[in-house]
mmCIF file with all atom_site columns, C-alpha atoms in Angstrom:
data_model
loop_
_atom_site.group_PDB
_atom_site.id
_atom_site.type_symbol
_atom_site.label_atom_id
_atom_site.label_alt_id
_atom_site.label_comp_id
_atom_site.label_asym_id
_atom_site.label_entity_id
_atom_site.label_seq_id
_atom_site.pdbx_PDB_ins_code
_atom_site.Cartn_x
_atom_site.Cartn_y
_atom_site.Cartn_z
_atom_site.occupancy
_atom_site.B_iso_or_equiv
_atom_site.pdbx_formal_charge
_atom_site.auth_seq_id
_atom_site.auth_comp_id
_atom_site.auth_asym_id
_atom_site.auth_atom_id
_atom_site.pdbx_PDB_model_num
ATOM 1  C CA . MET A 1 1  ? 3.641   10.453  -11.051 1.00 45.00 ? 628 MET A CA 1
ATOM 2  C CA . THR A 1 2  ? 0.113   9.250   -10.506 1.00 46.00 ? 629 THR A CA 1
ATOM 3  C CA . ASP A 1 3  ? -2.810  9.939   -12.763 1.00 62.00 ? 630 ASP A CA 1
ATOM 4  C CA . ALA A 1 4  ? -6.020  11.565  -11.558 1.00 65.00 ? 631 ALA A CA 1
ATOM 5  C CA . ALA A 1 5  ? -7.751  8.209   -11.039 1.00 74.00 ? 632 ALA A CA 1
ATOM 6  C CA . LEU A 1 6  ? -5.169  7.259   -8.408  1.00 89.00 ? 633 LEU A CA 1
ATOM 7  C CA . VAL A 1 7  ? -5.468  10.235  -6.078  1.00 95.00 ? 634 VAL A CA 1
ATOM 8  C CA . PRO A 1 8  ? -5.400  8.589   -2.632  1.00 97.00 ? 635 PRO A CA 1
ATOM 9  C CA . ASP A 1 9  ? -8.021  9.146   0.050   1.00 97.00 ? 636 ASP A CA 1
ATOM 10 C CA . ALA A 1 10 ? -5.325  8.500   2.668   1.00 98.00 ? 637 ALA A CA 1
ATOM 11 C CA . GLU A 1 11 ? -1.549  8.076   2.746   1.00 98.00 ? 638 GLU A CA 1
ATOM 12 C CA . LEU A 1 12 ? 0.633   5.989   5.032   1.00 98.00 ? 639 LEU A CA 1
ATOM 13 C CA . ASP A 1 13 ? 4.397   6.403   5.374   1.00 98.00 ? 640 ASP A CA 1
ATOM 14 C CA . ALA A 1 14 ? 5.837   3.096   6.558   1.00 97.00 ? 641 ALA A CA 1
ATOM 15 C CA . SER A 1 15 ? 9.412   3.996   5.616   1.00 97.00 ? 642 SER A CA 1
ATOM 16 C CA . GLY A 1 16 ? 12.053  2.491   7.882   1.00 96.00 ? 643 GLY A CA 1
ATOM 17 C CA . LEU A 1 17 ? 9.743   -0.251  9.160   1.00 96.00 ? 644 LEU A CA 1
ATOM 18 C CA . ASN A 1 18 ? 10.572  -3.915  8.613   1.00 94.00 ? 645 ASN A CA 1
ATOM 19 C CA . CYS A 1 19 ? 8.235   -6.765  7.727   1.00 88.00 ? 646 CYS A CA 1
ATOM 20 C CA . PRO A 1 20 ? 5.480   -7.231  8.807   1.00 91.00 ? 647 PRO A CA 1
ATOM 21 C CA . MET A 1 21 ? 4.942   -3.687  10.138  1.00 95.00 ? 648 MET A CA 1
ATOM 22 C CA . PRO A 1 22 ? 4.250   -1.893  6.800   1.00 95.00 ? 649 PRO A CA 1
ATOM 23 C CA . LEU A 1 23 ? 1.498   -4.387  6.038   1.00 94.00 ? 650 LEU A CA 1
ATOM 24 C CA . LEU A 1 24 ? 0.042   -4.307  9.551   1.00 95.00 ? 651 LEU A CA 1
ATOM 25 C CA . LYS A 1 25 ? -0.092  -0.514  9.555   1.00 96.00 ? 652 LYS A CA 1
ATOM 26 C CA . ALA A 1 26 ? -1.705  -0.549  6.095   1.00 96.00 ? 653 ALA A CA 1
ATOM 27 C CA . LYS A 1 27 ? -4.313  -3.032  7.304   1.00 96.00 ? 654 LYS A CA 1
ATOM 28 C CA . LEU A 1 28 ? -5.174  -0.803  10.278  1.00 97.00 ? 655 LEU A CA 1
ATOM 29 C CA . GLU A 1 29 ? -5.456  2.235   8.022   1.00 97.00 ? 656 GLU A CA 1
ATOM 30 C CA . LEU A 1 30 ? -7.674  0.360   5.541   1.00 97.00 ? 657 LEU A CA 1
ATOM 31 C CA . ASN A 1 31 ? -9.961  -0.648  8.428   1.00 96.00 ? 658 ASN A CA 1
ATOM 32 C CA . ARG A 1 32 ? -10.653 3.055   9.032   1.00 97.00 ? 659 ARG A CA 1
ATOM 33 C CA . LEU A 1 33 ? -11.500 3.768   5.397   1.00 98.00 ? 660 LEU A CA 1
ATOM 34 C CA . PRO A 1 34 ? -14.798 3.128   3.614   1.00 98.00 ? 661 PRO A CA 1
ATOM 35 C CA . SER A 1 35 ? -15.122 0.549   0.836   1.00 97.00 ? 662 SER A CA 1
ATOM 36 C CA . GLY A 1 36 ? -13.727 1.820   -2.447  1.00 96.00 ? 663 GLY A CA 1
ATOM 37 C CA . ALA A 1 37 ? -11.268 4.208   -0.772  1.00 97.00 ? 664 ALA A CA 1
ATOM 38 C CA . LEU A 1 38 ? -7.704  4.363   -2.060  1.00 98.00 ? 665 LEU A CA 1
ATOM 39 C CA . LEU A 1 39 ? -4.735  4.121   0.301   1.00 98.00 ? 666 LEU A CA 1
ATOM 40 C CA . LYS A 1 40 ? -1.217  5.027   -0.815  1.00 98.00 ? 667 LYS A CA 1
ATOM 41 C CA . VAL A 1 41 ? 1.539   3.314   1.178   1.00 98.00 ? 668 VAL A CA 1
ATOM 42 C CA . THR A 1 42 ? 5.231   4.194   1.038   1.00 98.00 ? 669 THR A CA 1
ATOM 43 C CA . ALA A 1 43 ? 7.666   1.586   2.384   1.00 97.00 ? 670 ALA A CA 1
ATOM 44 C CA . THR A 1 44 ? 11.400  0.862   2.265   1.00 97.00 ? 671 THR A CA 1
ATOM 45 C CA . ASP A 1 45 ? 11.314  -2.873  3.071   1.00 95.00 ? 672 ASP A CA 1
ATOM 46 C CA . ALA A 1 46 ? 11.909  -4.914  -0.097  1.00 93.00 ? 673 ALA A CA 1
ATOM 47 C CA . ALA A 1 47 ? 9.822   -7.786  1.325   1.00 91.00 ? 674 ALA A CA 1
ATOM 48 C CA . SER A 1 48 ? 6.796   -5.497  1.246   1.00 93.00 ? 675 SER A CA 1
ATOM 49 C CA . ARG A 1 49 ? 6.363   -6.172  -2.484  1.00 91.00 ? 676 ARG A CA 1
ATOM 50 C CA . ARG A 1 50 ? 5.489   -9.804  -1.914  1.00 91.00 ? 677 ARG A CA 1
ATOM 51 C CA . ASP A 1 51 ? 3.445   -8.968  1.187   1.00 92.00 ? 678 ASP A CA 1
ATOM 52 C CA . PHE A 1 52 ? 1.237   -6.330  -0.447  1.00 95.00 ? 679 PHE A CA 1
ATOM 53 C CA . GLN A 1 53 ? 0.560   -8.442  -3.529  1.00 92.00 ? 680 GLN A CA 1
ATOM 54 C CA . ALA A 1 54 ? -0.541  -11.424 -1.417  1.00 94.00 ? 681 ALA A CA 1
ATOM 55 C CA . PHE A 1 55 ? -2.490  -9.268  1.058   1.00 94.00 ? 682 PHE A CA 1
ATOM 56 C CA . ALA A 1 56 ? -4.503  -7.560  -1.672  1.00 95.00 ? 683 ALA A CA 1
ATOM 57 C CA . ARG A 1 57 ? -5.380  -10.869 -3.290  1.00 93.00 ? 684 ARG A CA 1
ATOM 58 C CA . LEU A 1 58 ? -6.300  -12.656 -0.042  1.00 95.00 ? 685 LEU A CA 1
ATOM 59 C CA . ALA A 1 59 ? -8.155  -9.771  1.630   1.00 95.00 ? 686 ALA A CA 1
ATOM 60 C CA . GLY A 1 60 ? -10.257 -8.805  -1.392  1.00 96.00 ? 687 GLY A CA 1
ATOM 61 C CA . HIS A 1 61 ? -8.562  -5.464  -2.030  1.00 97.00 ? 688 HIS A CA 1
ATOM 62 C CA . VAL A 1 62 ? -7.193  -4.268  -5.365  1.00 97.00 ? 689 VAL A CA 1
ATOM 63 C CA . LEU A 1 63 ? -3.538  -3.370  -5.767  1.00 97.00 ? 690 LEU A CA 1
ATOM 64 C CA . GLU A 1 64 ? -4.167  -0.610  -8.318  1.00 97.00 ? 691 GLU A CA 1
ATOM 65 C CA . ARG A 1 65 ? -0.511  0.241   -8.789  1.00 97.00 ? 692 ARG A CA 1
ATOM 66 C CA . GLU A 1 66 ? 2.929   -0.403  -7.359  1.00 96.00 ? 693 GLU A CA 1
ATOM 67 C CA . GLU A 1 67 ? 6.203   1.396   -7.938  1.00 96.00 ? 694 GLU A CA 1
ATOM 68 C CA . ALA A 1 68 ? 9.773   0.721   -6.886  1.00 96.00 ? 695 ALA A CA 1
ATOM 69 C CA . GLU A 1 69 ? 12.463  3.376   -7.189  1.00 96.00 ? 696 GLU A CA 1
ATOM 70 C CA . ASP A 1 70 ? 15.796  3.643   -5.371  1.00 96.00 ? 697 ASP A CA 1
ATOM 71 C CA . GLY A 1 71 ? 14.741  1.354   -2.524  1.00 96.00 ? 698 GLY A CA 1
ATOM 72 C CA . VAL A 1 72 ? 11.390  3.085   -2.003  1.00 97.00 ? 699 VAL A CA 1
ATOM 73 C CA . TYR A 1 73 ? 8.231   1.105   -2.682  1.00 97.00 ? 700 TYR A CA 1
ATOM 74 C CA . ARG A 1 74 ? 4.822   2.678   -3.221  1.00 97.00 ? 701 ARG A CA 1
ATOM 75 C CA . TYR A 1 75 ? 1.489   0.881   -3.303  1.00 97.00 ? 702 TYR A CA 1
ATOM 76 C CA . TRP A 1 76 ? -1.997  2.086   -4.115  1.00 97.00 ? 703 TRP A CA 1
ATOM 77 C CA . LEU A 1 77 ? -4.531  -0.213  -2.469  1.00 97.00 ? 704 LEU A CA 1
ATOM 78 C CA . ARG A 1 78 ? -8.243  0.126   -3.139  1.00 97.00 ? 705 ARG A CA 1
ATOM 79 C CA . LYS A 1 79 ? -10.321 -1.211  -0.284  1.00 97.00 ? 706 LYS A CA 1
ATOM 80 C CA . GLY A 1 80 ? -12.655 -3.985  -1.352  1.00 93.00 ? 707 GLY A CA 1
#
């Protein structure tokens, strides 16, 4: 359950996609959003955890939150 501060401006379902596709699709979606927008990504690839952490740090975005439950990974990325 997310709190009110983490209501996404856009959502991306990357379930069933393998590395690096969840990250590439998230990058394309972030490119369409204005600075400060929040993107929620849902993925099922366990490698996405490492990818999203590194991507946020290197690209100047903020990984506001991440969750993992029953093989489903959710990320809230705020565009820098």
